[in-house]
């Protein structure tokens, strides 16, 4: 049965009822917009607590104006995350075939509720400055959100659904990490507000590509999903990055650009810390995001997010490209 | 500053370490809940007032250093 979506186009005004008296250092500058050399990212907003955030006041304001249900779910999620690491079995199960092991781990993740799962090496671009975890592999898990609830973006209802999905994916990666530790290997689960960047890992793990709106786009769920990761030393074969033709659509599509009330989404790729990529203006996005319980307009209006649309859209775009008709 | 991970994730912890961590985390989360119920009331009141009056709220006036 097709899922009907109600995208509320009557989004809140970009005129915000709050502002900084003294504007903090630009998040774009901190994030390395315009920088041609690679360096690691620095946390600006929604941090892990590892450093004093430049936009700390907005972060706290966001937490305090959230409805209690959203705030409460965040606290519950933090409580669950205490089990992100734990005891490792004394006897280590040997791994003769990393390919077969990777398949078995993915199967286990799916049994635990993962919507999609991929495996990538842990690389520098997925790490924040000053953080050096000692794990070679990242198992990246995606969890779709309920599209009927997310149709109410900018309201408490969609905010609560986002937190519910975070909790669900947290449970999944915790259980997956426990499963690996029971095999005698190190494994640590990472959910929201982590010390790692999930999106670069998800891209390397073949789960999707970066969209114009700065979020991951995957074939199955568009951008309406949450990402979490398990870092481990369990020998695993890595997946390859995929091309699902995200750029083919994003280069011509202007849905998120036009619908973003604060014009935070650019129509062209930009140089960010040595990589040419889609980039969202942090200074414009974050205050509106705060005002609208996590916003999500760009994700909701994205053609890839329409339930069931992704696979056929990808196929059509790839076919057009191969026939040179784009 | 220690991150949430550095503070509360424990690899191969002993029983007492787990207990100590759980108590510390519970206290931390309780302090967050209390913050929402105390300072949060003032912040939300000021935010609503700003929305009604059309006079933007200065974040520094409700969130201190």
CSV table of C-alpha atoms in Angstrom, one decimal:
chain,number,residue,atom,x,y,z
A,1,UNK,CA,0.0,0.0,0.0
A,2,UNK,CA,1.5,3.4,-0.9
A,3,UNK,CA,2.3,5.7,2.0
A,4,UNK,CA,0.7,9.1,1.6
A,5,UNK,CA,2.8,12.0,2.7
A,6,UNK,CA,1.6,15.3,3.9
A,7,UNK,CA,4.4,17.8,3.4
A,8,UNK,CA,3.4,21.0,5.2
A,9,UNK,CA,4.6,23.8,3.0
A,10,UNK,CA,3.5,26.4,5.5
A,11,UNK,CA,6.9,26.3,7.3
A,12,UNK,CA,7.7,28.7,10.1
A,13,UNK,CA,9.0,32.1,9.2
A,14,UNK,CA,12.7,32.6,8.9
A,15,UNK,CA,12.3,35.6,11.2
A,16,UNK,CA,13.5,34.1,14.4
A,17,UNK,CA,12.4,35.2,17.9
A,18,UNK,CA,16.0,35.0,19.3
A,19,UNK,CA,19.5,36.0,18.3
A,20,UNK,CA,23.0,36.2,19.7
A,21,UNK,CA,24.0,39.6,21.1
A,22,UNK,CA,27.5,38.8,20.1
A,23,UNK,CA,27.7,36.4,17.2
A,24,UNK,CA,30.1,33.5,17.8
A,25,UNK,CA,32.8,32.7,15.4
A,26,UNK,CA,31.3,31.4,12.1
A,27,UNK,CA,30.6,27.7,12.1
A,28,UNK,CA,31.5,27.7,8.4
A,29,UNK,CA,35.0,29.0,9.3
A,30,UNK,CA,35.3,26.5,12.0
A,31,UNK,CA,34.2,23.7,9.6
A,32,UNK,CA,36.8,24.8,7.1
A,33,UNK,CA,34.6,26.2,4.3
A,34,UNK,CA,37.0,27.4,1.6
A,35,UNK,CA,40.0,25.6,2.9
A,36,UNK,CA,41.9,23.7,0.3
A,37,UNK,CA,44.0,21.4,2.5
A,38,UNK,CA,42.6,18.5,4.4
A,39,UNK,CA,42.2,18.7,8.2
A,40,UNK,CA,39.9,17.1,10.6
A,41,UNK,CA,36.5,18.5,11.5
A,42,UNK,CA,35.9,20.4,14.7
A,43,UNK,CA,32.7,20.1,16.7
A,44,UNK,CA,30.5,23.2,16.6
A,45,UNK,CA,27.0,22.2,17.7
A,46,UNK,CA,25.5,19.0,19.0
A,47,UNK,CA,29.0,18.0,20.3
A,48,UNK,CA,30.1,15.0,22.3
A,49,UNK,CA,31.2,17.1,25.2
A,50,UNK,CA,34.9,16.7,24.2
A,51,UNK,CA,35.4,20.4,23.8
A,52,UNK,CA,33.8,23.7,24.6
A,53,UNK,CA,31.5,24.4,21.7
A,54,UNK,CA,31.7,27.8,20.0
A,55,UNK,CA,27.9,27.7,19.6
A,56,UNK,CA,27.3,26.3,23.1
A,57,UNK,CA,24.6,28.8,24.0
A,58,UNK,CA,22.5,28.0,21.0
A,59,UNK,CA,23.0,24.3,21.8
A,60,UNK,CA,21.8,24.7,25.4
A,61,UNK,CA,18.9,26.9,24.2
A,62,UNK,CA,17.9,24.2,21.8
A,63,UNK,CA,17.9,21.6,24.5
A,64,UNK,CA,15.8,23.8,26.9
A,65,UNK,CA,13.1,24.8,24.4
A,66,UNK,CA,12.6,21.3,23.2
A,67,UNK,CA,9.4,19.7,24.5
A,68,UNK,CA,9.9,17.5,27.5
A,69,UNK,CA,9.2,14.3,25.5
A,70,UNK,CA,12.0,15.0,23.1
A,71,UNK,CA,14.3,16.0,25.9
A,72,UNK,CA,13.4,12.9,27.9
A,73,UNK,CA,14.0,10.6,25.0
A,74,UNK,CA,17.5,12.1,24.6
A,75,UNK,CA,18.2,11.4,28.3
A,76,UNK,CA,17.0,7.8,27.9
A,77,UNK,CA,19.2,7.5,24.9
A,78,UNK,CA,22.2,8.7,26.9
A,79,UNK,CA,21.4,6.1,29.6
A,80,UNK,CA,21.2,3.3,27.1
A,81,UNK,CA,24.6,4.4,25.6
A,82,UNK,CA,26.4,3.5,28.9
A,83,UNK,CA,26.4,-0.1,27.5
A,84,UNK,CA,28.1,1.0,24.3
A,85,UNK,CA,31.2,-0.8,25.5
A,86,UNK,CA,31.7,-3.5,28.1
A,87,UNK,CA,33.2,-6.9,28.9
A,88,UNK,CA,35.0,-8.8,26.2
A,89,UNK,CA,34.9,-12.6,26.1
A,90,UNK,CA,38.2,-14.1,27.2
A,91,UNK,CA,38.3,-16.7,24.4
A,92,UNK,CA,38.6,-15.0,21.0
A,93,UNK,CA,36.8,-16.7,18.1
A,94,UNK,CA,39.3,-16.9,15.2
A,95,UNK,CA,38.3,-15.4,11.9
A,96,UNK,CA,39.5,-17.3,8.9
A,97,UNK,CA,37.4,-15.5,6.3
A,98,UNK,CA,36.8,-11.8,6.8
A,99,UNK,CA,34.3,-11.8,3.9
A,100,UNK,CA,32.1,-14.5,5.4
A,101,UNK,CA,32.4,-12.8,8.8
A,102,UNK,CA,31.3,-9.4,7.3
A,103,UNK,CA,28.3,-11.1,5.9
A,104,UNK,CA,27.5,-12.8,9.2
A,105,UNK,CA,27.8,-9.5,11.0
A,106,UNK,CA,25.5,-7.7,8.5
A,107,UNK,CA,23.0,-10.5,8.9
A,108,UNK,CA,23.1,-10.2,12.7
A,109,UNK,CA,22.7,-6.4,12.4
A,110,UNK,CA,19.6,-6.8,10.2
A,111,UNK,CA,18.2,-9.3,12.7
A,112,UNK,CA,18.7,-6.7,15.4
A,113,UNK,CA,16.6,-4.2,13.4
A,114,UNK,CA,19.1,-2.4,11.1
A,115,UNK,CA,17.5,-1.1,7.9
A,116,UNK,CA,20.8,-1.3,6.1
A,117,UNK,CA,24.4,-2.0,7.1
A,118,UNK,CA,27.8,-1.6,5.5
A,119,UNK,CA,31.4,-1.9,6.6
A,120,UNK,CA,34.3,0.6,6.0
A,121,UNK,CA,37.8,1.3,7.2
A,122,UNK,CA,38.0,3.9,9.9
A,123,UNK,CA,39.7,6.9,8.2
A,124,UNK,CA,40.9,10.4,9.2
A,125,UNK,CA,38.0,12.2,7.6
A,126,UNK,CA,35.6,10.5,10.0
A,127,UNK,CA,37.4,11.7,13.1
A,128,UNK,CA,37.2,15.0,14.9
A,129,UNK,CA,40.3,16.9,15.9
A,130,UNK,CA,42.0,15.5,19.0
A,131,UNK,CA,40.3,12.1,18.9
A,132,UNK,CA,42.2,8.9,18.0
A,133,UNK,CA,40.2,5.7,18.5
A,134,UNK,CA,42.1,2.5,18.2
A,135,UNK,CA,39.9,0.4,15.9
A,136,UNK,CA,40.5,-0.4,12.2
A,137,UNK,CA,36.9,-1.1,11.1
A,138,UNK,CA,33.5,0.7,11.2
A,139,UNK,CA,30.2,-1.1,10.9
A,140,UNK,CA,27.7,1.5,9.8
A,141,UNK,CA,24.0,1.0,10.5
A,142,UNK,CA,21.0,2.9,9.0
A,143,UNK,CA,17.6,3.0,10.6
A,144,UNK,CA,14.7,4.5,8.7
A,145,UNK,CA,12.3,7.0,10.3
A,146,UNK,CA,8.6,6.8,10.1
A,147,UNK,CA,7.7,8.8,7.0
A,148,UNK,CA,4.2,9.6,8.2
A,149,UNK,CA,5.6,11.2,11.3
A,150,UNK,CA,8.4,12.9,9.5
A,151,UNK,CA,5.9,14.6,7.3
A,152,UNK,CA,5.3,16.9,10.3
A,153,UNK,CA,8.8,18.4,10.2
A,154,UNK,CA,9.4,21.5,12.1
A,155,UNK,CA,6.9,20.3,14.8
A,156,UNK,CA,7.3,18.4,18.1
A,157,UNK,CA,5.9,15.4,16.4
A,158,UNK,CA,8.7,15.0,13.9
A,159,UNK,CA,11.2,15.9,16.7
A,160,UNK,CA,9.9,13.0,18.8
A,161,UNK,CA,10.1,10.6,15.9
A,162,UNK,CA,13.7,11.6,15.3
A,163,UNK,CA,14.6,10.8,18.9
A,164,UNK,CA,12.6,7.5,18.8
A,165,UNK,CA,14.7,6.5,15.8
A,166,UNK,CA,17.9,7.5,17.6
A,167,UNK,CA,16.8,5.2,20.5
A,168,UNK,CA,16.0,2.3,18.2
A,169,UNK,CA,19.3,2.6,16.4
A,170,UNK,CA,21.2,3.0,19.7
A,171,UNK,CA,19.7,-0.3,20.9
A,172,UNK,CA,20.7,-2.0,17.6
A,173,UNK,CA,24.3,-0.9,17.6
A,174,UNK,CA,24.7,-1.7,21.4
A,175,UNK,CA,23.4,-5.2,20.8
A,176,UNK,CA,25.7,-5.6,17.8
A,177,UNK,CA,28.7,-4.4,19.8
A,178,UNK,CA,27.8,-6.9,22.6
A,179,UNK,CA,27.6,-9.7,20.0
A,180,UNK,CA,31.1,-8.9,18.7
A,181,UNK,CA,32.5,-8.6,22.2
A,182,UNK,CA,31.0,-12.0,23.1
A,183,UNK,CA,33.2,-13.4,20.2
A,184,UNK,CA,36.3,-12.0,22.0
A,185,UNK,CA,36.9,-8.9,19.9
A,186,UNK,CA,36.8,-5.3,20.9
A,187,UNK,CA,33.7,-3.3,19.8
A,188,UNK,CA,32.3,0.0,20.8
A,189,UNK,CA,28.9,1.5,19.7
A,190,UNK,CA,28.5,5.1,18.7
A,191,UNK,CA,25.1,6.8,18.4
A,192,UNK,CA,24.2,10.5,18.5
A,193,UNK,CA,26.6,13.2,19.8
A,194,UNK,CA,29.5,10.9,19.1
A,195,UNK,CA,33.2,11.6,18.7
A,196,UNK,CA,33.1,10.3,15.1
A,197,UNK,CA,31.4,11.6,11.9
A,198,UNK,CA,28.9,8.9,10.7
A,199,UNK,CA,28.3,10.3,7.2
A,200,UNK,CA,31.8,9.8,5.7
A,201,UNK,CA,31.9,6.3,7.1
A,202,UNK,CA,28.4,5.5,5.7
A,203,UNK,CA,29.6,6.8,2.2
A,204,UNK,CA,32.7,4.6,2.4
A,205,UNK,CA,30.6,1.7,3.5
A,206,UNK,CA,28.6,1.8,0.3
A,207,UNK,CA,25.4,3.0,2.0
A,208,UNK,CA,24.8,6.1,-0.1
A,209,UNK,CA,26.1,9.4,-1.2
A,210,UNK,CA,26.2,13.0,0.1
A,211,UNK,CA,23.2,15.0,-1.1
A,212,UNK,CA,22.9,18.7,-1.8
A,213,UNK,CA,21.3,19.2,1.6
A,214,UNK,CA,24.4,17.9,3.3
A,215,UNK,CA,22.9,14.6,4.5
A,216,UNK,CA,23.4,11.1,3.4
A,217,UNK,CA,21.1,9.9,0.7
A,218,UNK,CA,20.7,6.1,0.5
A,219,UNK,CA,18.8,4.1,-2.1
A,220,UNK,CA,16.3,2.6,0.3
A,221,UNK,CA,15.3,5.5,2.6
A,222,UNK,CA,16.4,8.6,0.9
A,223,UNK,CA,17.6,10.9,3.8
A,224,UNK,CA,14.9,9.9,6.2
A,225,UNK,CA,17.0,7.8,8.5
A,226,UNK,CA,19.4,7.9,11.3
A,227,UNK,CA,23.0,6.6,11.3
A,228,UNK,CA,25.0,4.9,14.0
A,229,UNK,CA,28.3,3.0,14.0
A,230,UNK,CA,30.2,0.2,15.7
A,231,UNK,CA,34.0,0.5,15.8
A,232,UNK,CA,35.7,-2.9,16.1
A,233,UNK,CA,38.9,-4.8,15.6
A,234,UNK,CA,37.0,-7.9,14.4
A,235,UNK,CA,38.6,-8.8,11.0
A,236,UNK,CA,36.0,-7.8,8.4
A,237,UNK,CA,36.0,-7.3,4.6
A,238,UNK,CA,35.1,-3.7,3.6
A,239,UNK,CA,32.4,-2.6,1.3
A,240,UNK,CA,33.0,-0.2,-1.6
A,241,UNK,CA,31.5,3.2,-2.0
A,242,UNK,CA,28.5,3.2,-4.4
A,243,UNK,CA,27.3,5.5,-7.1
A,244,UNK,CA,23.5,5.7,-7.0
A,245,UNK,CA,23.4,8.9,-9.1
A,246,UNK,CA,22.7,11.3,-6.3
A,247,UNK,CA,24.7,14.1,-8.1
A,248,UNK,CA,22.9,13.5,-11.3
A,249,UNK,CA,19.7,14.6,-9.6
A,250,UNK,CA,21.1,17.1,-7.1
A,251,UNK,CA,22.8,19.1,-9.8
A,252,UNK,CA,19.5,19.9,-11.5
A,253,UNK,CA,17.0,19.6,-8.6
A,254,UNK,CA,16.3,22.7,-6.5
A,255,UNK,CA,13.7,21.4,-4.1
A,256,UNK,CA,15.8,21.7,-0.9
A,257,UNK,CA,17.4,24.9,-2.0
A,258,UNK,CA,14.1,26.6,-2.7
A,259,UNK,CA,12.3,25.2,0.3
A,260,UNK,CA,14.9,26.0,2.9
A,261,UNK,CA,13.4,29.1,4.6
A,262,UNK,CA,16.8,30.5,5.4
A,263,UNK,CA,18.6,29.8,2.1
A,264,UNK,CA,21.2,27.7,3.8
A,265,UNK,CA,21.6,25.3,0.9
A,266,UNK,CA,23.9,26.2,-2.0
A,267,UNK,CA,23.3,25.1,-5.6
A,268,UNK,CA,26.9,24.2,-6.1
A,269,UNK,CA,29.5,22.2,-4.4
A,270,UNK,CA,32.1,24.0,-2.3
A,271,UNK,CA,35.6,23.4,-1.1
A,272,UNK,CA,35.5,22.2,2.5
A,273,UNK,CA,38.8,21.0,4.2
A,274,UNK,CA,40.3,20.0,1.0
A,275,UNK,CA,37.3,18.3,-0.5
A,276,UNK,CA,34.8,19.6,-3.1
A,277,UNK,CA,31.4,18.7,-1.8
A,278,UNK,CA,27.8,19.8,-1.0
A,279,UNK,CA,27.8,22.0,2.0
A,280,UNK,CA,25.0,23.6,4.1
A,281,UNK,CA,25.6,27.1,5.6
A,282,UNK,CA,25.9,26.3,9.3
A,283,UNK,CA,25.4,29.9,10.5
A,284,UNK,CA,22.0,30.1,8.6
A,285,UNK,CA,20.9,26.5,9.3
A,286,UNK,CA,21.6,26.1,13.0
A,287,UNK,CA,19.4,28.9,14.5
A,288,UNK,CA,16.4,27.9,12.3
A,289,UNK,CA,17.1,24.2,13.2
A,290,UNK,CA,16.9,25.2,16.9
A,291,UNK,CA,13.6,27.1,16.4
A,292,UNK,CA,11.9,24.2,14.6
A,293,UNK,CA,12.7,21.2,16.9
A,294,UNK,CA,15.4,19.9,14.5
A,295,UNK,CA,13.9,21.3,11.2
A,296,UNK,CA,14.3,18.5,8.6
A,297,UNK,CA,12.6,20.4,5.8
A,298,UNK,CA,15.4,19.6,3.3
A,299,UNK,CA,15.2,15.9,4.1
A,300,UNK,CA,11.4,15.8,3.8
A,301,UNK,CA,11.1,17.6,0.5
A,302,UNK,CA,13.9,15.6,-1.1
A,303,UNK,CA,12.7,13.4,-4.0
A,304,UNK,CA,14.8,10.5,-2.7
A,305,UNK,CA,12.9,10.5,0.6
A,306,UNK,CA,9.5,9.5,-0.9
A,307,UNK,CA,9.0,6.0,0.4
A,308,UNK,CA,9.8,3.3,-2.2
A,309,UNK,CA,11.1,5.9,-4.8
A,310,UNK,CA,14.8,5.6,-4.3
A,311,UNK,CA,15.6,2.3,-6.1
A,312,UNK,CA,13.7,3.2,-9.3
A,313,UNK,CA,15.0,6.8,-9.2
A,314,UNK,CA,18.5,5.6,-9.0
A,315,UNK,CA,18.0,3.1,-11.8
A,316,UNK,CA,16.4,5.7,-14.0
A,317,UNK,CA,19.2,8.2,-13.5
A,318,UNK,CA,22.0,5.7,-14.0
A,319,UNK,CA,20.3,4.5,-17.2
A,320,UNK,CA,19.9,8.1,-18.4
A,321,UNK,CA,23.6,8.7,-17.7
A,322,UNK,CA,24.7,5.6,-19.6
A,323,UNK,CA,22.7,6.7,-22.6
A,324,UNK,CA,24.0,10.2,-22.4
A,325,UNK,CA,20.6,11.8,-22.0
A,326,UNK,CA,21.1,13.6,-18.7
B,1,UNK,CA,37.2,18.3,28.6
B,2,UNK,CA,36.2,14.7,28.6
B,3,UNK,CA,33.6,13.6,26.0
B,4,UNK,CA,30.6,11.5,26.9
B,5,UNK,CA,32.4,8.5,25.5
B,6,UNK,CA,35.6,9.1,27.6
B,7,UNK,CA,33.5,9.6,30.7
B,8,UNK,CA,31.0,6.8,30.5
B,9,UNK,CA,32.2,4.1,28.1
B,10,UNK,CA,34.1,1.3,29.8
B,11,UNK,CA,36.0,-1.5,28.1
B,12,UNK,CA,36.2,-4.6,30.3
B,13,UNK,CA,35.1,-2.9,33.4
B,14,UNK,CA,35.0,-4.4,36.9
B,15,UNK,CA,31.7,-4.7,38.8
B,16,UNK,CA,32.5,-1.6,41.0
B,17,UNK,CA,33.6,0.4,38.0
B,18,UNK,CA,30.2,-0.3,36.4
B,19,UNK,CA,28.3,0.6,39.5
B,20,UNK,CA,30.3,3.9,39.9
B,21,UNK,CA,29.8,4.8,36.3
B,22,UNK,CA,26.0,4.1,36.5
B,23,UNK,CA,25.6,6.2,39.6
B,24,UNK,CA,27.6,9.1,38.0
B,25,UNK,CA,25.6,8.9,34.8
B,26,UNK,CA,22.3,8.8,36.7
B,27,UNK,CA,23.3,11.9,38.6
B,28,UNK,CA,24.4,13.6,35.4
B,29,UNK,CA,21.1,12.8,33.7
B,30,UNK,CA,19.1,13.9,36.7
B,31,UNK,CA,20.9,17.2,36.7
B,32,UNK,CA,20.0,17.6,33.0
B,33,UNK,CA,16.3,16.9,33.8
B,34,UNK,CA,16.4,19.3,36.7
B,35,UNK,CA,17.9,21.9,34.4
B,36,UNK,CA,15.0,21.5,32.0
B,37,UNK,CA,12.5,21.8,34.9
B,38,UNK,CA,14.2,24.9,36.5
B,39,UNK,CA,16.2,27.1,34.2
B,40,UNK,CA,14.3,25.7,31.2
B,41,UNK,CA,11.0,27.1,32.5
B,42,UNK,CA,12.6,30.6,32.5
B,43,UNK,CA,14.1,30.1,29.1
B,44,UNK,CA,10.8,28.8,27.5
B,45,UNK,CA,8.9,31.6,29.2
B,46,UNK,CA,11.2,34.3,27.7
B,47,UNK,CA,11.1,32.5,24.3
B,48,UNK,CA,7.3,32.5,24.2
B,49,UNK,CA,7.2,36.1,25.3
B,50,UNK,CA,9.6,37.0,22.5
B,51,UNK,CA,7.4,35.1,20.0
B,52,UNK,CA,4.4,37.0,21.2
B,53,UNK,CA,5.9,40.5,21.3
B,54,UNK,CA,7.9,40.2,18.2
B,55,UNK,CA,11.0,41.5,20.0
B,56,UNK,CA,13.8,38.9,19.6
B,57,UNK,CA,15.3,37.4,22.7
B,58,UNK,CA,19.0,37.8,23.2
B,59,UNK,CA,20.5,34.4,24.0
B,60,UNK,CA,23.0,35.8,26.4
B,61,UNK,CA,20.1,37.2,28.5
B,62,UNK,CA,18.9,33.7,29.3
B,63,UNK,CA,22.0,31.5,28.8
B,64,UNK,CA,25.0,32.6,30.8
B,65,UNK,CA,28.6,31.7,30.3
